[in-house]
Every structure is written in structure tokens, then in C-alpha cells.
Amino acid sequence: MASKGDRAKGQKLGSVSEPNVEPFLPRRGHDPRELRSWAKKTGFVSTFSGETERSMSGRRDLNERFNNDGFVDRVDLEKGGLEKHESISPKIEIDPILGRTRNRGVEIEPVSGDGNGRDNNGVLGLRDGAVRGENERRKNGVMDPISGPNIEVQRDGLNGNEAANRNRNMNGHAVEGNTPIVEEKKDDGHFDREVGINVYPDGDELGDGRGWNQSPKIICGPRDNPGFGPLIFYGLQHYLSLAGSLIFIPLLFVPAMGGTDKDTATVISTMLLVSGITTILHSYFGTRLPLVQGSSFVYLAPALAIMNSREYRNLTEHKFRHIMRELQGAIIVGSIFQSVLGFSGLMSLLLRFINPVVVAPTIAAVGLAFFSYGFPQAGACVEISLPEILLVLIFTLYLRGISIFGHRVFRIYAVPLSVVIIWTYAFFLTAGGAYNYKGCSPDIPSSNILIDSCRRHAYTMRHCRTDVSDAMRTAAWVRIPYPLQWGIPIFSLRTSIIMIIVSLVASIDSVGTYHSASMRINLKAPTPGIVSRGIGMEGFCSVLAGLCGSGTGSTTLTENVHTIDITKMASRRVVEVGAVFMILFSFIGKLGAILATIPQALAAAVLCFMWALTVALGLSTLQYTQTASFRNITIVGVSLFLGLSIPAYFQQYQPESSLILPSYLIPYSAASDGPAHTGSKDLDFAINALLSLNMVVALMIAFVLDNTVPGSRQERGVYSWSSKEEIMTDPSSLSDYTLPTQVARCFRWAKCLGV
């Protein structure tokens, strides 16, 4: 029975007296802080944007708070009364078509009266004197791990475009109204499984019988150890699934720089070494999320713009080394800027202006930048490139649900499997004489210079044959990449300005990846200080990449989140073990030489898929916003269109003689031939180059529009990062981001880095 104090309190808050109703469940000594702790451990955010405070006008506002007994006081604004001691656990139904939440209806139905749940005497009534929620609970057998059986109540104002209001407990600490339920299980004594309920899609098929808005069932958390065998298996699996970013980038830009096959093999080995070292550094000293660091497509377009500048077009002696040294200098300067941006805490201020509406068109523009570069190279051998594109699409789309020994092999290994099959097919074509031309030797380019009839076949032979690479003959069995292996870096103002802006784009790419990864792993979102620490560490890792001469900077690979989503393996030790293997593989010179024999047309076909996937991953961040909002679709549409159209204006200023460049490289020559004329050659080069890069233009337009056009936080999908107050209230909620003990002691003064 309710106490007299409770009845007095109910009469004070309500307009009329309420009946003395027993609580549905016996009182128990539940601690409401446990629910808050679970919410923070899972990183739960609301349906679209992670917004913590949302409401919709014209609907009832449910304000719930936990009292001393662990039950809920519910204030109904329409009834004007206070109902005490209701232990509720809202049940939300997921719409299978739209992926939106919808109400289940009134579970406690009022009797006829004034329409507010009271009878003619003003007393709250229940139909037939029974509670439907209790019957539903018993019928379905649903139990609430906090307060016992699950009582269903109506959740007014909660649909696909709005989230539950932030609730407060008696101490004033925030608690989500639809806090996830976390269940701890043991898996054969190896490690704990943490299963959370989230509202983000987990990439599973609809045929799995689960809603789109459930979080992935992570097999292994960031701090778990799955065992020796799974560590090796999943570690190699992570890097095999990222082969498109780690291997195929050098296969395209090294020949464009005038490098030999041996240079290509060396750059591949260097990328493997840098990726391994930087991944380990980031997992220990960065955000500590299980993310792989590697060469990013963000740096590829500016590298093509620099290598196609006027002074390098007709350079024949040591062209590759000259371009590589200038790229090294530019990457080092841009990475130092990125490192300072992160470690100084300035990134925390910039995070206020970076939202999904900014990230989506920026990352999408990174992939769209190569539409004129991808298939023109792949088209040199359509008999190789088209089967590769079709095969990788069949694996990822049509065979994605097939599981072999419990693993979705075709989704995880779509790229390496398709490459091995088509690579073997290309080998048989070469051995069968499909690319043999009378009087022409496959030793390219010596024969096509001497014989005129071979010149028109040289391009096809170079891009299609598997035996034109002499890297296997020239590469050493053991070679350790080392800093400054190409010479002293060249520092110039024009390229440094370009890479400073590009490093900012890379940082924005990583911010979106951090947020998506934390949600996928069921972690609490990192604080701005932790994000700044990760960006600062990425800058430091890019400095190492610049010193070693990988040709691109090092950043978080967005595709890694997709791999975690499929494998459900989010252990840091997994990516660290995989990184150790990459370091060991980088010492085997013949391995890089074998990869250098992949035909360029095959590499271009794989990158066509990878660039398309980058566009899709960029646009997928719009799921955290109201995608149907006219404001958002206008900003994204204008940013993408002008992000393609404005660079096309600068790229139309072709070089004086277009014969010196292949057609697919002409758009990247605007840096030397663009319309900007300020009187400074370095500044002209930087402006023309930056405005000819799609991602830079898209970023500037989206950044300005999103931060000037009025819009609610809910509509914009503002990223919600954890606060210092939440760490002080519940330190364990962000324990997965904590630095190692010895390192944390040395940097306790760096409060801006979340230490």
C-alpha cells in the first residue's frame, strides 16, 4: 500500500485525487544507477542522430525519473496527475519497412469518462479492473532484468523522427528513456559476450528475423581475448578484407609517377609496414578502438594533382624519386598540422561544427572524384575488368547470406576471392597467347619504342599481361623498408598548403568513423578529448608514413567498420595481431613483387568497387539525421553537385599539349593550368589544385550551409559525444578508451585529450 506521504504528494501534483493502487510489482532494492551504467556502456543513442534531447510539438511529453525505490514516477500532462510506483520497460515495435519505431497502443485503457482516463467521478479507472500490460507480459514471458516482469505502457510522441526525451533521476543525472538492456553471457569459458539493443542497422540480412534497428551482437569486445587461434584467424581476416586500400593504390599511382615494377613492390611493402606500425600505435595511444590504420583514398587525388604538375610532365630522369620526395615533404607538413590540431585540443572545438550532414557529402565526394579515372584504366582489358566487377558484386550482394563453417565468406573476402579468381584467369589468358602480337615482346616498354607497330599494343599488353612485371627477378627476398629510402623530402609552400587542407578532410573522415565504430561495438561514444587524441595520433602516424615514403598519409580506414559489422569481432588484440603479421610480411620483398604482377586493369576494376563502396559508406552516415528533411537533402544535394561541377570548371583548363598526359590524368593537371591568377605561382598552384578536388569543394559548401542554415539538433543529426561529467559519474562507462596505466600517469596533465 502506498504511504500517506505518497498519497499527499500525489494529491499535491494532480488536479484531483487518485485511488490508492498497489504497485504492479513488489518493491525491490534495485539501484537505478545500474540502468544508467548500462546505457553508457552500450553507447546507446536515439534512432537517428544520437540526439539526447528531442521532442515534437503537439504530442505528450513523457518525463520519467527514478525514485528511491527504483520505480518510476510518470507525469501525465493530459491527466494532470502523478502515477507512482510503476516499474515500466517500454516496448517499441520496429517497422519492418521503414525501420522506424512505432507505438504499440494503449496498454492501460481508461474507462469511459472525460477522455483522460478518469470516470465521471474523476477517478482513474482500469477497464474490467485488470491491467492489459500484465496480461501481455505473462503471455509473452518477457522479463525485465532490472525490475522483474516487463510492463508495457504507451510511449506517446515516439516515432521514427523523434527520440525519447532525456530523463533525470533523483540525483539529476541523465538517463535515457529507452535505455538498452545488456546481457552478459559466457561463451564456453573463453570470453564474455555483450549483447546490446541499439537502433542502428547492423548489416544483417532481413531474413535473420531481426529488426533493422538492432545493434550487432558483438562476439568479442575491445578488451576481450578470443584465444590464440581466433586472434590469428580474425587478424589476417581484417587485413585481407582491406586489401583494396592497402595494395591496389600503389598499383595505380606508382606507374603514373614513372616508377618501375620494383618501385611498386617497394611501395607496397612500405605501406604494409606503415599500416602495421600505425595500427598498433593507434590501438594503444589513440582512441583505442579496434580500427586499422592505412593508406587512404583521401590522399590519392591530391597526389595525382601534384604528380601531374607542369614541371614533372616531361621529366624523364628519376621522375619517380622527385615526385615521391615532394609528396613526402607535403605529407609531413600536413601531418604535423593534423597532429597539432589533435593534441592541442583544437579538434574538440571543431567537433561542434562537424555533423553527419557535413561528413556524408565529403566522404562521398572522395569516391566520386575517381569516376573519370577508374574505368578508363579498367577498360584497357574489358575481358578482365568486367568479370572482376561482376564477380565482386555477385559475392557482396547475391551470395552475402551464404555461410560456410559459420562465416559469411563471400561478404568478408569478396575482394581477395574475386581477385584471386580473375588473376588466375588473366594468367591463363597470358599463357594462352591472348596478348601476343607479332613482332612485339612482352618486355615493355623496350620493344614498343623500337617497333612502330607495337606502340598501339603496348598499352594493352602493359595493362593486361601478368608477366610484364620484372619485380620478381629484381626484388630481394628480404628487404626492410626504412625512413628516407627515396631521399631527403622536398618541402614547398604550394604542396604544403594542399596537404594541410587534405589532412583536415582526413580528420573529418576519421571523426565519422569513430562515431560509427563506437555504435557498432556497443560502446559509449568517446569524449571530444578522446577524439582529439585519436586525430593527434593519426597525424603522428602520417608523419611516419611521410618519412618512410608510402606516397599517402595514414588514416583510419572506413571499410574496417564494415568488417567489424560482419565478423562481430571487435577485439583490439585481433587488429594488433594482424598488424604484426603485416609488419612481418613487409620484410619479404618477394611478397610485394608477387602483388606487383597483378594487371593494372584488374587493380583498376577492384578500385572501381572500392570507390563506389566509399561513396556508399559516406552517404550511410545520413542515417543519424532526418533524411527526409528538406534542409538536409538540399544541403547534401547542393554539396555533391557543386563538389563535382566546380572542379570540372577548373579541370577544363587543359595543359597546352594534352598529348603528354593520358586522358584520365588530364583532370588532375588543373593545378598548373587552372584559372586562378593571384601573382604568386605557389598560391595559384594551391588554389587551382584545391578547387579541382571534389572532396575539398564538397566539404566547404556542406560545412558552411550546415552551420548557417537553421535546423534543430534532431534534424541535423548532431553527433553526441560523451562529457566529462559522465566520466566523473560513471568512470567505467569509458574504460575501453582509457590509456595504458603508465602512459596515463605521464599525461595526466593533458585534460583536453581525455586522459
Tab-separated table of N, CA and C in Angstrom, residues 311-441:
chain	number	residue	atom	x	y	z
A	311	GLU	N	55.941	20.880	-64.201
A	311	GLU	CA	57.386	20.643	-64.168
A	311	GLU	C	57.741	19.162	-64.158
A	312	TYR	N	56.763	18.289	-63.852
A	312	TYR	CA	57.055	16.861	-63.807
A	312	TYR	C	56.604	16.123	-65.067
A	313	ARG	N	55.920	16.799	-65.985
A	313	ARG	CA	55.336	16.097	-67.121
A	313	ARG	C	56.398	15.566	-68.078
A	314	ASN	N	57.386	16.341	-68.350
A	314	ASN	CA	58.403	15.937	-69.314
A	314	ASN	C	59.690	15.478	-68.639
A	315	LEU	N	59.625	15.265	-67.326
A	315	LEU	CA	60.806	14.807	-66.615
A	315	LEU	C	60.992	13.308	-66.859
A	316	THR	N	62.181	12.933	-67.252
A	316	THR	CA	62.459	11.526	-67.560
A	316	THR	C	63.445	10.905	-66.573
A	317	GLU	N	64.422	11.664	-66.109
A	317	GLU	CA	65.430	11.142	-65.191
A	317	GLU	C	64.918	11.180	-63.755
A	318	HIS	N	64.822	10.008	-63.162
A	318	HIS	CA	64.440	9.886	-61.753
A	318	HIS	C	63.125	10.624	-61.460
A	319	LYS	N	62.183	10.523	-62.367
A	319	LYS	CA	60.898	11.199	-62.179
A	319	LYS	C	60.185	10.691	-60.924
A	320	PHE	N	60.209	9.386	-60.727
A	320	PHE	CA	59.510	8.815	-59.581
A	320	PHE	C	60.091	9.336	-58.272
A	321	ARG	N	61.387	9.373	-58.156
A	321	ARG	CA	62.001	9.808	-56.901
A	321	ARG	C	61.740	11.289	-56.635
A	322	HIS	N	61.773	12.122	-57.658
A	322	HIS	CA	61.494	13.544	-57.474
A	322	HIS	C	60.069	13.757	-56.959
A	323	ILE	N	59.110	13.087	-57.594
A	323	ILE	CA	57.711	13.250	-57.180
A	323	ILE	C	57.498	12.688	-55.779
A	324	MET	N	58.088	11.529	-55.503
A	324	MET	CA	57.911	10.918	-54.189
A	324	MET	C	58.491	11.803	-53.093
A	325	ARG	N	59.615	12.414	-53.320
A	325	ARG	CA	60.219	13.279	-52.300
A	325	ARG	C	59.359	14.515	-52.038
A	326	GLU	N	58.751	15.065	-53.092
A	326	GLU	CA	57.866	16.216	-52.865
A	326	GLU	C	56.579	15.792	-52.156
A	327	LEU	N	56.079	14.611	-52.492
A	327	LEU	CA	54.923	14.100	-51.767
A	327	LEU	C	55.257	13.874	-50.295
A	328	GLN	N	56.447	13.362	-50.023
A	328	GLN	CA	56.856	13.139	-48.645
A	328	GLN	C	56.864	14.448	-47.853
A	329	GLY	N	57.452	15.477	-48.422
A	329	GLY	CA	57.503	16.766	-47.729
A	329	GLY	C	56.120	17.328	-47.469
A	330	ALA	N	55.234	17.236	-48.462
A	330	ALA	CA	53.873	17.755	-48.287
A	330	ALA	C	53.116	16.966	-47.230
A	331	ILE	N	53.254	15.646	-47.235
A	331	ILE	CA	52.556	14.812	-46.250
A	331	ILE	C	53.066	15.102	-44.848
A	332	ILE	N	54.349	15.301	-44.681
A	332	ILE	CA	54.910	15.579	-43.356
A	332	ILE	C	54.368	16.894	-42.814
A	333	VAL	N	54.326	17.933	-43.640
A	333	VAL	CA	53.816	19.230	-43.180
A	333	VAL	C	52.336	19.136	-42.825
A	334	GLY	N	51.542	18.537	-43.713
A	334	GLY	CA	50.118	18.393	-43.429
A	334	GLY	C	49.857	17.544	-42.197
A	335	SER	N	50.686	16.512	-41.965
A	335	SER	CA	50.502	15.644	-40.808
A	335	SER	C	50.878	16.351	-39.515
A	336	ILE	N	51.881	17.198	-39.559
A	336	ILE	CA	52.233	17.984	-38.370
A	336	ILE	C	51.072	18.901	-37.989
A	337	PHE	N	50.435	19.515	-38.988
A	337	PHE	CA	49.259	20.344	-38.720
A	337	PHE	C	48.148	19.511	-38.088
A	338	GLN	N	47.916	18.320	-38.611
A	338	GLN	CA	46.876	17.453	-38.062
A	338	GLN	C	47.203	17.034	-36.635
A	339	SER	N	48.472	16.740	-36.382
A	339	SER	CA	48.882	16.343	-35.037
A	339	SER	C	48.702	17.478	-34.039
A	340	VAL	N	49.071	18.686	-34.438
A	340	VAL	CA	48.886	19.849	-33.567
A	340	VAL	C	47.403	20.106	-33.337
A	341	LEU	N	46.601	19.947	-34.386
A	341	LEU	CA	45.150	20.134	-34.259
A	341	LEU	C	44.557	19.191	-33.219
A	342	GLY	N	45.061	17.965	-33.178
A	342	GLY	CA	44.531	16.998	-32.235
A	342	GLY	C	45.077	17.155	-30.837
A	343	PHE	N	46.387	17.180	-30.689
A	343	PHE	CA	46.994	17.199	-29.361
A	343	PHE	C	46.822	18.532	-28.636
A	344	SER	N	46.555	19.594	-29.365
A	344	SER	CA	46.332	20.887	-28.711
A	344	SER	C	44.914	21.037	-28.174
A	345	GLY	N	44.026	20.136	-28.564
A	345	GLY	CA	42.635	20.236	-28.139
A	345	GLY	C	41.771	21.075	-29.049
A	346	LEU	N	42.346	21.641	-30.117
A	346	LEU	CA	41.549	22.458	-31.031
A	346	LEU	C	40.496	21.616	-31.754
A	347	MET	N	40.772	20.330	-31.894
A	347	MET	CA	39.809	19.467	-32.568
A	347	MET	C	38.516	19.381	-31.772
A	348	SER	N	38.604	19.512	-30.455
A	348	SER	CA	37.395	19.490	-29.631
A	348	SER	C	36.473	20.649	-29.971
A	349	LEU	N	37.054	21.803	-30.281
A	349	LEU	CA	36.240	22.950	-30.680
A	349	LEU	C	35.653	22.752	-32.071
A	350	LEU	N	36.445	22.147	-32.964
A	350	LEU	CA	35.977	21.936	-34.325
A	350	LEU	C	34.849	20.911	-34.384
A	351	LEU	N	34.814	19.989	-33.415
A	351	LEU	CA	33.777	18.955	-33.411
A	351	LEU	C	32.379	19.540	-33.319
A	352	ARG	N	32.247	20.740	-32.769
A	352	ARG	CA	30.934	21.360	-32.647
A	352	ARG	C	30.316	21.662	-34.012
A	353	PHE	N	31.153	21.758	-35.029
A	353	PHE	CA	30.670	22.135	-36.361
A	353	PHE	C	30.692	20.965	-37.340
A	354	ILE	N	31.109	19.785	-36.875
A	354	ILE	CA	31.186	18.612	-37.747
A	354	ILE	C	30.029	17.683	-37.406
A	355	ASN	N	29.131	17.524	-38.343
A	355	ASN	CA	27.937	16.712	-38.154
A	355	ASN	C	27.779	15.760	-39.333
A	356	PRO	N	26.884	14.786	-39.248
A	356	PRO	CA	26.699	13.862	-40.374
A	356	PRO	C	26.374	14.538	-41.700
A	357	VAL	N	25.677	15.672	-41.658
A	357	VAL	CA	25.350	16.364	-42.902
A	357	VAL	C	26.613	16.928	-43.558
A	358	VAL	N	27.658	17.146	-42.789
A	358	VAL	CA	28.944	17.591	-43.335
A	358	VAL	C	29.782	16.395	-43.772
A	359	VAL	N	29.786	15.351	-42.958
A	359	VAL	CA	30.623	14.187	-43.237
A	359	VAL	C	30.149	13.438	-44.480
A	360	ALA	N	28.834	13.274	-44.635
A	360	ALA	CA	28.289	12.441	-45.712
A	360	ALA	C	28.726	12.907	-47.105
A	361	PRO	N	28.487	14.170	-47.501
A	361	PRO	CA	28.907	14.558	-48.852
A	361	PRO	C	30.418	14.622	-49.017
A	362	THR	N	31.140	14.897	-47.935
A	362	THR	CA	32.596	14.968	-48.035
A	362	THR	C	33.189	13.609	-48.379
A	363	ILE	N	32.789	12.566	-47.643
A	363	ILE	CA	33.318	11.236	-47.900
A	363	ILE	C	32.795	10.687	-49.222
A	364	ALA	N	31.542	10.980	-49.550
A	364	ALA	CA	31.011	10.531	-50.836
A	364	ALA	C	31.788	11.153	-51.990
A	365	ALA	N	32.181	12.411	-51.836
A	365	ALA	CA	32.948	13.080	-52.888
A	365	ALA	C	34.334	12.473	-53.059
A	366	VAL	N	34.888	11.868	-51.987
A	366	VAL	CA	36.195	11.200	-52.107
A	366	VAL	C	36.110	10.072	-53.125
A	367	GLY	N	35.045	9.281	-53.059
A	367	GLY	CA	34.894	8.199	-54.024
A	367	GLY	C	34.494	8.676	-55.405
A	368	LEU	N	33.637	9.686	-55.466
A	368	LEU	CA	33.183	10.190	-56.767
A	368	LEU	C	34.285	10.903	-57.536
A	369	ALA	N	35.351	11.280	-56.847
A	369	ALA	CA	36.430	12.013	-57.515
A	369	ALA	C	37.128	11.188	-58.582
A	370	PHE	N	36.976	9.852	-58.545
A	370	PHE	CA	37.746	8.998	-59.447
A	370	PHE	C	36.879	8.354	-60.521
A	371	PHE	N	35.679	8.913	-60.750
A	371	PHE	CA	34.820	8.301	-61.764
A	371	PHE	C	35.438	8.400	-63.153
A	372	SER	N	36.219	9.442	-63.409
A	372	SER	CA	36.865	9.594	-64.718
A	372	SER	C	38.208	8.889	-64.794
A	373	TYR	N	38.620	8.279	-63.689
A	373	TYR	CA	39.932	7.636	-63.630
A	373	TYR	C	39.826	6.119	-63.545
A	374	GLY	N	38.726	5.615	-62.946
A	374	GLY	CA	38.624	4.186	-62.683
A	374	GLY	C	38.438	3.336	-63.920
A	375	PHE	N	37.285	3.442	-64.570
A	375	PHE	CA	37.022	2.541	-65.689
A	375	PHE	C	37.832	2.862	-66.945
A	376	PRO	N	38.232	4.110	-67.213
A	376	PRO	CA	39.136	4.305	-68.353
A	376	PRO	C	40.406	3.466	-68.272
A	377	GLN	N	40.905	3.218	-67.063
A	377	GLN	CA	42.049	2.311	-66.931
A	377	GLN	C	41.596	0.861	-66.973
A	378	ALA	N	40.471	0.570	-66.332
A	378	ALA	CA	39.985	-0.806	-66.352
A	378	ALA	C	39.552	-1.220	-67.754
A	379	GLY	N	39.113	-0.254	-68.555
A	379	GLY	CA	38.641	-0.559	-69.897
A	379	GLY	C	39.716	-1.015	-70.849
A	380	ALA	N	40.979	-0.928	-70.451
A	380	ALA	CA	42.056	-1.422	-71.324
A	380	ALA	C	41.915	-2.916	-71.561
A	381	CYS	N	41.346	-3.634	-70.613
A	381	CYS	CA	41.111	-5.074	-70.750
A	381	CYS	C	39.726	-5.379	-70.196
A	382	VAL	N	38.721	-5.164	-70.989
A	382	VAL	CA	37.359	-5.407	-70.513
A	382	VAL	C	37.125	-6.878	-70.248
A	383	GLU	N	37.903	-7.750	-70.899
A	383	GLU	CA	37.742	-9.183	-70.651
A	383	GLU	C	38.242	-9.574	-69.259
A	384	ILE	N	38.971	-8.678	-68.600
A	384	ILE	CA	39.430	-8.912	-67.232
A	384	ILE	C	38.646	-8.053	-66.242
A	385	SER	N	38.478	-6.777	-66.574
A	385	SER	CA	37.872	-5.842	-65.629
A	385	SER	C	36.377	-6.114	-65.420
A	386	LEU	N	35.636	-6.381	-66.497
A	386	LEU	CA	34.204	-6.627	-66.342
A	386	LEU	C	33.904	-7.885	-65.529
A	387	PRO	N	34.582	-9.015	-65.786
A	387	PRO	CA	34.356	-10.169	-64.898
A	387	PRO	C	34.708	-9.892	-63.442
A	388	GLU	N	35.733	-9.084	-63.206
A	388	GLU	CA	36.094	-8.756	-61.823
A	388	GLU	C	34.992	-7.946	-61.144
A	389	ILE	N	34.480	-6.930	-61.822
A	389	ILE	CA	33.419	-6.106	-61.237
A	389	ILE	C	32.165	-6.939	-60.997
A	390	LEU	N	31.799	-7.774	-61.976
A	390	LEU	CA	30.613	-8.612	-61.816
A	390	LEU	C	30.790	-9.621	-60.688
A	391	LEU	N	31.975	-10.202	-60.587
A	391	LEU	CA	32.204	-11.228	-59.570
A	391	LEU	C	32.162	-10.640	-58.162
A	392	VAL	N	32.769	-9.485	-57.973
A	392	VAL	CA	32.764	-8.892	-56.633
A	392	VAL	C	31.356	-8.435	-56.253
A	393	LEU	N	30.562	-8.014	-57.230
A	393	LEU	CA	29.168	-7.657	-56.943
A	393	LEU	C	28.334	-8.891	-56.609
A	394	ILE	N	28.580	-9.975	-57.298
A	394	ILE	CA	27.851	-11.217	-57.003
A	394	ILE	C	28.172	-11.700	-55.591
A	395	PHE	N	29.450	-11.617	-55.217
A	395	PHE	CA	29.844	-12.063	-53.880
A	395	PHE	C	29.209	-11.201	-52.783
A	396	THR	N	29.258	-9.891	-52.983
A	396	THR	CA	28.821	-8.990	-51.912
A	396	THR	C	27.312	-8.815	-51.846
A	397	LEU	N	26.607	-9.020	-52.957
A	397	LEU	CA	25.170	-8.763	-52.984
A	397	LEU	C	24.333	-10.033	-53.071
A	398	TYR	N	24.668	-10.931	-53.973
A	398	TYR	CA	23.826	-12.100	-54.195
A	398	TYR	C	24.191	-13.279	-53.294
A	399	LEU	N	25.466	-13.389	-52.933
A	399	LEU	CA	25.905	-14.503	-52.091
A	399	LEU	C	26.230	-14.055	-50.678
A	400	ARG	N	25.783	-12.886	-50.290
A	400	ARG	CA	26.166	-12.338	-48.991
A	400	ARG	C	25.582	-13.127	-47.832
A	401	GLY	N	24.461	-13.802	-48.028
A	401	GLY	CA	23.835	-14.530	-46.932
A	401	GLY	C	24.349	-15.942	-46.757
A	402	ILE	N	25.198	-16.425	-47.666
A	402	ILE	CA	25.695	-17.797	-47.585
A	402	ILE	C	26.777	-17.877	-46.518
A	403	SER	N	26.639	-18.838	-45.628
A	403	SER	CA	27.589	-19.027	-44.537
A	403	SER	C	28.290	-20.363	-44.698
A	404	ILE	N	29.612	-20.347	-44.618
A	404	ILE	CA	30.425	-21.555	-44.711
A	404	ILE	C	31.188	-21.721	-43.407
A	405	PHE	N	30.902	-22.798	-42.696
A	405	PHE	CA	31.504	-23.058	-41.379
A	405	PHE	C	31.266	-21.891	-40.426
A	406	GLY	N	30.074	-21.316	-40.525
A	406	GLY	CA	29.718	-20.239	-39.609
A	406	GLY	C	30.251	-18.880	-39.994
A	407	HIS	N	30.855	-18.745	-41.156
A	407	HIS	CA	31.432	-17.468	-41.579
A	407	HIS	C	30.844	-17.079	-42.932
A	408	ARG	N	30.500	-15.826	-43.047
A	408	ARG	CA	29.988	-15.309	-44.319
A	408	ARG	C	31.176	-14.955	-45.204
A	409	VAL	N	31.685	-15.989	-45.826
A	409	VAL	CA	32.940	-15.886	-46.558
A	409	VAL	C	32.846	-14.883	-47.697
A	410	PHE	N	31.745	-14.904	-48.420
A	410	PHE	CA	31.648	-14.071	-49.615
A	410	PHE	C	31.527	-12.589	-49.270
A	411	ARG	N	30.969	-12.269	-48.112
A	411	ARG	CA	30.887	-10.860	-47.714
A	411	ARG	C	32.222	-10.364	-47.177
A	412	ILE	N	32.934	-11.234	-46.454
A	412	ILE	CA	34.184	-10.812	-45.834
A	412	ILE	C	35.318	-10.782	-46.854
A	413	TYR	N	35.397	-11.834	-47.672
A	413	TYR	CA	36.527	-11.979	-48.592
A	413	TYR	C	36.124	-11.692	-50.034
A	414	ALA	N	35.152	-10.834	-50.240
A	414	ALA	CA	34.682	-10.574	-51.604
A	414	ALA	C	35.814	-10.091	-52.501
A	415	VAL	N	36.607	-9.137	-52.009
A	415	VAL	CA	37.687	-8.584	-52.828
A	415	VAL	C	38.810	-9.592	-53.051
A	416	PRO	N	39.416	-10.177	-52.008
A	416	PRO	CA	40.521	-11.109	-52.282
A	416	PRO	C	40.098	-12.345	-53.062
A	417	LEU	N	38.886	-12.870	-52.810
A	417	LEU	CA	38.448	-14.044	-53.558
A	417	LEU	C	38.283	-13.730	-55.041
A	418	SER	N	37.625	-12.626	-55.331
A	418	SER	CA	37.420	-12.267	-56.736
A	418	SER	C	38.737	-11.959	-57.428
A	419	VAL	N	39.671	-11.338	-56.715
A	419	VAL	CA	40.966	-11.008	-57.315
A	419	VAL	C	41.741	-12.276	-57.651
A	420	VAL	N	41.764	-13.244	-56.738
A	420	VAL	CA	42.488	-14.490	-56.998
A	420	VAL	C	41.897	-15.214	-58.206
A	421	ILE	N	40.574	-15.254	-58.292
A	421	ILE	CA	39.931	-15.955	-59.411
A	421	ILE	C	40.243	-15.263	-60.739
A	422	ILE	N	40.074	-13.956	-60.800
A	422	ILE	CA	40.308	-13.233	-62.061
A	422	ILE	C	41.796	-13.148	-62.362
A	423	TRP	N	42.621	-13.065	-61.351
A	423	TRP	CA	44.075	-13.065	-61.551
A	423	TRP	C	44.522	-14.374	-62.199
A	424	THR	N	43.981	-15.497	-61.730
A	424	THR	CA	44.280	-16.795	-62.345
A	424	THR	C	43.763	-16.850	-63.778
A	425	TYR	N	42.584	-16.307	-63.975
A	425	TYR	CA	42.010	-16.247	-65.325
A	425	TYR	C	42.897	-15.423	-66.260
A	426	ALA	N	43.409	-14.284	-65.767
A	426	ALA	CA	44.306	-13.460	-66.581
A	426	ALA	C	45.618	-14.180	-66.868
A	427	PHE	N	46.080	-14.984	-65.918
A	427	PHE	CA	47.311	-15.751	-66.150
A	427	PHE	C	47.130	-16.742	-67.296
A	428	PHE	N	45.987	-17.420	-67.328
A	428	PHE	CA	45.745	-18.367	-68.420
A	428	PHE	C	45.586	-17.643	-69.754
A	429	LEU	N	44.986	-16.449	-69.734
A	429	LEU	CA	44.899	-15.676	-70.973
A	429	LEU	C	46.282	-15.303	-71.475
A	430	THR	N	47.152	-14.909	-70.560
A	430	THR	CA	48.516	-14.541	-70.964
A	430	THR	C	49.280	-15.754	-71.482
A	431	ALA	N	49.184	-16.866	-70.742
A	431	ALA	CA	49.897	-18.076	-71.159
A	431	ALA	C	49.339	-18.637	-72.461
A	432	GLY	N	48.066	-18.418	-72.709
A	432	GLY	CA	47.457	-18.931	-73.933
A	432	GLY	C	47.716	-18.078	-75.156
A	433	GLY	N	48.380	-16.942	-74.993
A	433	GLY	CA	48.739	-16.106	-76.136
A	433	GLY	C	47.699	-15.088	-76.518
A	434	ALA	N	46.765	-14.775	-75.621
A	434	ALA	CA	45.724	-13.797	-75.944
A	434	ALA	C	46.303	-12.404	-76.172
A	435	TYR	N	47.464	-12.136	-75.597
A	435	TYR	CA	48.058	-10.802	-75.727
A	435	TYR	C	49.407	-10.860	-76.428
A	436	ASN	N	49.595	-11.869	-77.251
A	436	ASN	CA	50.804	-11.945	-78.066
A	436	ASN	C	50.561	-11.248	-79.401
A	437	TYR	N	51.430	-10.336	-79.753
A	437	TYR	CA	51.320	-9.609	-81.016
A	437	TYR	C	52.594	-9.836	-81.810
A	438	LYS	N	52.442	-10.027	-83.105
A	438	LYS	CA	53.559	-10.384	-83.969
A	438	LYS	C	54.649	-9.318	-83.919
A	439	GLY	N	55.851	-9.752	-83.612
A	439	GLY	CA	56.989	-8.846	-83.569
A	439	GLY	C	57.090	-8.040	-82.300
A	440	CYS	N	56.185	-8.227	-81.356
A	440	CYS	CA	56.186	-7.450	-80.115
A	440	CYS	C	56.560	-8.347	-78.948
A	441	SER	N	57.448	-7.859	-78.150
A	441	SER	CA	57.879	-8.594	-76.975
A	441	SER	C	57.089	-8.124	-75.764
